[in-house]
Tab-separated table of C-alpha atoms in Angstrom:
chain	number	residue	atom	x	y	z
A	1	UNK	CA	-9.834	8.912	-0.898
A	2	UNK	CA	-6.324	9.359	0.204
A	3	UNK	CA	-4.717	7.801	3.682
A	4	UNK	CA	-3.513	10.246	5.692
A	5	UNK	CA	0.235	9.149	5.649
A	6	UNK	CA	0.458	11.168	9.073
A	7	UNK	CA	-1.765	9.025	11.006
A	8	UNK	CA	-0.372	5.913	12.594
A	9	UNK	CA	-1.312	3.374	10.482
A	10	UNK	CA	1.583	0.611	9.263
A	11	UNK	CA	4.129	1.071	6.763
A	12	UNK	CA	3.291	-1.407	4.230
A	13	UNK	CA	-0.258	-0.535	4.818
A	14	UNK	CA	0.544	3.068	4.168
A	15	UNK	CA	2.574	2.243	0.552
A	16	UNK	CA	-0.152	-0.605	-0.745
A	17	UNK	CA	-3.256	2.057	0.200
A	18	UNK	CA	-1.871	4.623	-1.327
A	19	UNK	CA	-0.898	2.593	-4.503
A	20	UNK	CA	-4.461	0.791	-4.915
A	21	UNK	CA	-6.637	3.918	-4.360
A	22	UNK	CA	-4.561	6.151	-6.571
A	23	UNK	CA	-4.193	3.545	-9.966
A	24	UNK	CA	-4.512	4.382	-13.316
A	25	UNK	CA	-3.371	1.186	-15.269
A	26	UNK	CA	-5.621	-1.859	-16.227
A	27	UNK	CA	-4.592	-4.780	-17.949
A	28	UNK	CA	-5.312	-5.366	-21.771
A	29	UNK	CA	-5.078	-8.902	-21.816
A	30	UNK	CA	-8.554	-9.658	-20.779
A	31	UNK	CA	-12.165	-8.680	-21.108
A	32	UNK	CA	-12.413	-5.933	-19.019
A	33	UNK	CA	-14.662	-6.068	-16.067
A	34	UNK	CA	-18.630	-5.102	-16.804
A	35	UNK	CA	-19.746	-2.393	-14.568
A	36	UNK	CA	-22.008	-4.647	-12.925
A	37	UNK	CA	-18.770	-6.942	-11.833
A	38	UNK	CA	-16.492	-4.119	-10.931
A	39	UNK	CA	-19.339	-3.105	-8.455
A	40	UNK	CA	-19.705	-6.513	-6.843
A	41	UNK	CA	-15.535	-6.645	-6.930
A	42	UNK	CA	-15.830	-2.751	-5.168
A	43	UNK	CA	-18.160	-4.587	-2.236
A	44	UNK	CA	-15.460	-7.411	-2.174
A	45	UNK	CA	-13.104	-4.724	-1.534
A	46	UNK	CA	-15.275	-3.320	1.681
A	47	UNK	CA	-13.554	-5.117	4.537
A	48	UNK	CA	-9.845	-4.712	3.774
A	49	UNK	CA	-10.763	-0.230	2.878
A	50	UNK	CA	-12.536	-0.826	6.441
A	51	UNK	CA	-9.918	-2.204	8.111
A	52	UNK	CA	-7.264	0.263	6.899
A	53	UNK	CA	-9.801	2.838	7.889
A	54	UNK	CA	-10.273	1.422	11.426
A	55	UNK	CA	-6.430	1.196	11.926
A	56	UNK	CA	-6.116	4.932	11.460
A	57	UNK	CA	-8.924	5.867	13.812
A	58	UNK	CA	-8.498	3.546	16.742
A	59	UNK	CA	-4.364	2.277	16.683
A	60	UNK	CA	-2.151	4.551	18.699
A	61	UNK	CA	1.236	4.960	18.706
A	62	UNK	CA	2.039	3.085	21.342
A	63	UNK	CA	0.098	0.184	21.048
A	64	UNK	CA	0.904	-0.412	17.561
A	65	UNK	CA	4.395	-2.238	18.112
A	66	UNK	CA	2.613	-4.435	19.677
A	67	UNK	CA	0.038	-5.425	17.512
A	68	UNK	CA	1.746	-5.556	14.297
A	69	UNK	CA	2.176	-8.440	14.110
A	70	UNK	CA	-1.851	-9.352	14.464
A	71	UNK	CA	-2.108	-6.417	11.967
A	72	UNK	CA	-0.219	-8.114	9.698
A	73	UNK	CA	-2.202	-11.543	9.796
A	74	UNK	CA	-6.039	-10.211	9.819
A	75	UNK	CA	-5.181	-8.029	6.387
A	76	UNK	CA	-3.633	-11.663	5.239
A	77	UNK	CA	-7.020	-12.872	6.202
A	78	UNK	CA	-8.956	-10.171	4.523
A	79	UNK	CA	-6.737	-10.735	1.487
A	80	UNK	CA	-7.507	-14.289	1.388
A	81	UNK	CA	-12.032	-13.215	2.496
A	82	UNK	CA	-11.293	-10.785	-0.770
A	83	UNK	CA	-9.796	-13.858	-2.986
A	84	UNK	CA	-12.609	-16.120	-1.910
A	85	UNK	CA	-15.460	-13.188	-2.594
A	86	UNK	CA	-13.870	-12.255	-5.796
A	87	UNK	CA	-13.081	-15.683	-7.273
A	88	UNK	CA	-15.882	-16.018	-10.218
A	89	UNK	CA	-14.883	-12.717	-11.550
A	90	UNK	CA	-12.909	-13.901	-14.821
A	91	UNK	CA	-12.320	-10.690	-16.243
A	92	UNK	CA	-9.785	-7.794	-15.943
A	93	UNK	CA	-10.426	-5.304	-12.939
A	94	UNK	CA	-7.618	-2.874	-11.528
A	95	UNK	CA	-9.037	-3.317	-8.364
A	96	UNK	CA	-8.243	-6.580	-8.392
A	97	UNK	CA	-4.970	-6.549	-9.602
A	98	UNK	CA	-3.616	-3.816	-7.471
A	99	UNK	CA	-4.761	-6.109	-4.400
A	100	UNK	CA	-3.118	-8.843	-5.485
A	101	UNK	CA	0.360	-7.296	-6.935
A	102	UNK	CA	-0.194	-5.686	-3.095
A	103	UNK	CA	-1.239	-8.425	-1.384
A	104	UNK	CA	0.212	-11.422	-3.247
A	105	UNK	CA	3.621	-11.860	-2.362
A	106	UNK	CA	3.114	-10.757	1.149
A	107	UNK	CA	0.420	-12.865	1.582
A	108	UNK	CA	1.597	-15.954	-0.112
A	109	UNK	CA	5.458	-17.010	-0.556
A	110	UNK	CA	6.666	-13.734	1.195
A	111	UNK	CA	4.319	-14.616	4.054
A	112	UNK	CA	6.920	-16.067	6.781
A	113	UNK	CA	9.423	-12.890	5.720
A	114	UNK	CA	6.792	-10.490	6.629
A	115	UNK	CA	6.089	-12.210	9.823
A	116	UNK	CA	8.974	-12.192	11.055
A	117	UNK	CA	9.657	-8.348	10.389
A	118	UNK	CA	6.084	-6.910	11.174
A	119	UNK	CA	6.768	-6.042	14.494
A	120	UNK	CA	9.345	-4.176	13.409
A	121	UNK	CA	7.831	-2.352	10.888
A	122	UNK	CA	5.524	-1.395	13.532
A	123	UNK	CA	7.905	-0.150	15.621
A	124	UNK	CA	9.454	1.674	12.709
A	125	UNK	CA	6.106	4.127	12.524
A	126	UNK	CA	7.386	5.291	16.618
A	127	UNK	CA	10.479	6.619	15.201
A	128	UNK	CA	10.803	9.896	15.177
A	129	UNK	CA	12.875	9.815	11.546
A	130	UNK	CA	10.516	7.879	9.948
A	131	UNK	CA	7.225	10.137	11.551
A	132	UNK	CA	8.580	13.085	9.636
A	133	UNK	CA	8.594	10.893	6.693
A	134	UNK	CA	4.912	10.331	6.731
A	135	UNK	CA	4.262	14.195	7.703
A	136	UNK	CA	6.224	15.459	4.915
A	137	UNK	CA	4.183	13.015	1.981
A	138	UNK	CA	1.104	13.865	3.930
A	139	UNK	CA	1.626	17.549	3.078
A	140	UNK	CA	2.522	17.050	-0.682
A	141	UNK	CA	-0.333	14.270	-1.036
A	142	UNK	CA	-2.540	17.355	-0.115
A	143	UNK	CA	-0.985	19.765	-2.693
A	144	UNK	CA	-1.397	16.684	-5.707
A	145	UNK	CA	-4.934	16.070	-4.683
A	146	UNK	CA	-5.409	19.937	-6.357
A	147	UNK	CA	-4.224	18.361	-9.510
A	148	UNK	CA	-7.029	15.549	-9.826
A	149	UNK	CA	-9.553	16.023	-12.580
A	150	UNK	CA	-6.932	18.231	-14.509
A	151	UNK	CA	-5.021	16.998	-17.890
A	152	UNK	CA	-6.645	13.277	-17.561
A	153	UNK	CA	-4.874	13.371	-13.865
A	154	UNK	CA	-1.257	13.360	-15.841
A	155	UNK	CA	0.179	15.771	-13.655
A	156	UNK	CA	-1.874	13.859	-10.344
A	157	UNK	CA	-0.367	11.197	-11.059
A	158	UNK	CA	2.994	12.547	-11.747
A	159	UNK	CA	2.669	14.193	-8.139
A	160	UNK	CA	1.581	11.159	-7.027
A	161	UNK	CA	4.990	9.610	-8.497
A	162	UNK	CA	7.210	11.883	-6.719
A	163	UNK	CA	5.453	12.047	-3.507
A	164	UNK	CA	5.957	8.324	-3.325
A	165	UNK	CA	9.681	8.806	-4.311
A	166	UNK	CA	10.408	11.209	-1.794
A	167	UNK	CA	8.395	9.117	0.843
A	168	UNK	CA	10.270	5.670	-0.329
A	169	UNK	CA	14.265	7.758	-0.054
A	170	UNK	CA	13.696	9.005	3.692
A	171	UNK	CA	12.312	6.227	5.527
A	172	UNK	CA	14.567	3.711	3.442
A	173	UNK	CA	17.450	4.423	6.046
A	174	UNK	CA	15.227	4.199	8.708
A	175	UNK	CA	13.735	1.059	8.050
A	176	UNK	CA	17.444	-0.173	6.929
A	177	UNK	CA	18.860	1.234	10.502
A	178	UNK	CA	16.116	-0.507	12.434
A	179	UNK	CA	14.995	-3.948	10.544
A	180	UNK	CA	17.567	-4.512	8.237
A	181	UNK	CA	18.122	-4.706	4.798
A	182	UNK	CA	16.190	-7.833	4.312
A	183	UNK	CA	13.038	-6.128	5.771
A	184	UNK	CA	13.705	-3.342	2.862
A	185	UNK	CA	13.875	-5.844	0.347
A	186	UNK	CA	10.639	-6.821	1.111
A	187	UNK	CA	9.165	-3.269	1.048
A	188	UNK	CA	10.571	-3.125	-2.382
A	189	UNK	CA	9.825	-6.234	-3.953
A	190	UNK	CA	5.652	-5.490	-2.601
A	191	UNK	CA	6.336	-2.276	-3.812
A	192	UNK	CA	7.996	-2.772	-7.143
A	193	UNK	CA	5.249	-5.121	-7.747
A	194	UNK	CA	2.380	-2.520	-7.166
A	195	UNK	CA	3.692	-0.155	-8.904
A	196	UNK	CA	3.892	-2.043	-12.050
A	197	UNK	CA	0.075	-2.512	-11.713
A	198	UNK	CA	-1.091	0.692	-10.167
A	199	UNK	CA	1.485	3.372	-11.901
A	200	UNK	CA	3.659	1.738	-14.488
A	201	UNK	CA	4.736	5.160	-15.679
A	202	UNK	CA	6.215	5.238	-12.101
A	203	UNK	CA	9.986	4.839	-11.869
A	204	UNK	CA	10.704	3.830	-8.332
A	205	UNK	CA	14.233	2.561	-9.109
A	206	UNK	CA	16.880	4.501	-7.692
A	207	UNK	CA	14.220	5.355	-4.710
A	208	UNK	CA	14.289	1.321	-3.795
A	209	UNK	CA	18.164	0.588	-4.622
């Protein structure tokens, strides 16, 4: 499944969704996951796919500014439900690792950063600027799902790539206009660390400088 990048759901929300449920990495340096585990790690997973699900149907426009904020804690808390649920699973899963190169920072030692910017990445998904943004990778996301199943998704996920390029250069001034460039460095530190789980093949670079 794919988040609609045109429905008003937050920005980091947006990026880490589209990162986790689009990954095609896993990490070689443990046992990797039995499919009994990755099931009971997919059920762990539930509540934070619900929430992002429930954010798109039921958050308008204008009464996400001022909730983003709360937003921002509950999928801290989720995080943390998902930690707790997942925490005898001593084996390499994707799943898990995209949540937590997602999750982590934001959730850990970036936590009082991305307080004090959520609102304002809330506000950000009003803006006109950065609304075109999300309409524009909504449309290509459409044209890469026609990729998927073709070429062992190579070309998906080199859609995927670009889409998130594209998405990452036009609301970069946005966000930088209205939060600042310390609220950018976050998006690309969560985002730099996501990728290198999710996509590695992904060079997001120039798109975050």
């Amino acid at each position: 499944m794919i988040m609609r990048m045109d429905s008003p759901s937050g920005l980091l929300l947006t990026v880490f969704m589209l990162l986790l449920e689009n990954s095609n990495s896993s990490s070689e340096e443990r046992a990797r996951c039995s499919a009994f585990t990755e099931q009971a790690i997919s059920k762990c997973m539930k509540p934070m796919l619900d929430y992002a699900g429930k954010l798109q149907s039921e958050t308008g426009a204008m009464q996400f500014p001022v909730q983003g904020s709360d937003i921002f804690k509950k999928l801290c808390r989720i995080y943390m439900e998902f930690k707790e649920c997942t925490r005898d699973a001593n084996c390499a899963s994707l799943s898990m690792d995209a949540v937590d190169a997602s999750y982590g920072y934001m959730c850990g030692t970036g936590y009082k950063l991305f307080e004090k910017h959520a609102t304002c990445f809330a506000e950000v998904e009003t803006q006109k600027d950065y609304v075109k943004c999300k309409v524009a990778a909504s449309h290509e996301i459409s044209n890469a799902q026609k990729l998927k199943g073709h070429d062992n998704n190579e070309q998906y996920f080199k859609a995927l790539c670009s889409v998130m390029d594209e998405y990452l250069r036009c609301s970069h001034p946005v966000i930088n206009r209205h939060c600042g460039t310390q609220a950018w460095e976050l998006v690309s530190t969560v985002t730099t660390d996501s990728l290198r789980v999710t996509m590695p093949t992904c060079d997001m670079h120039n798109a975050l400088l």
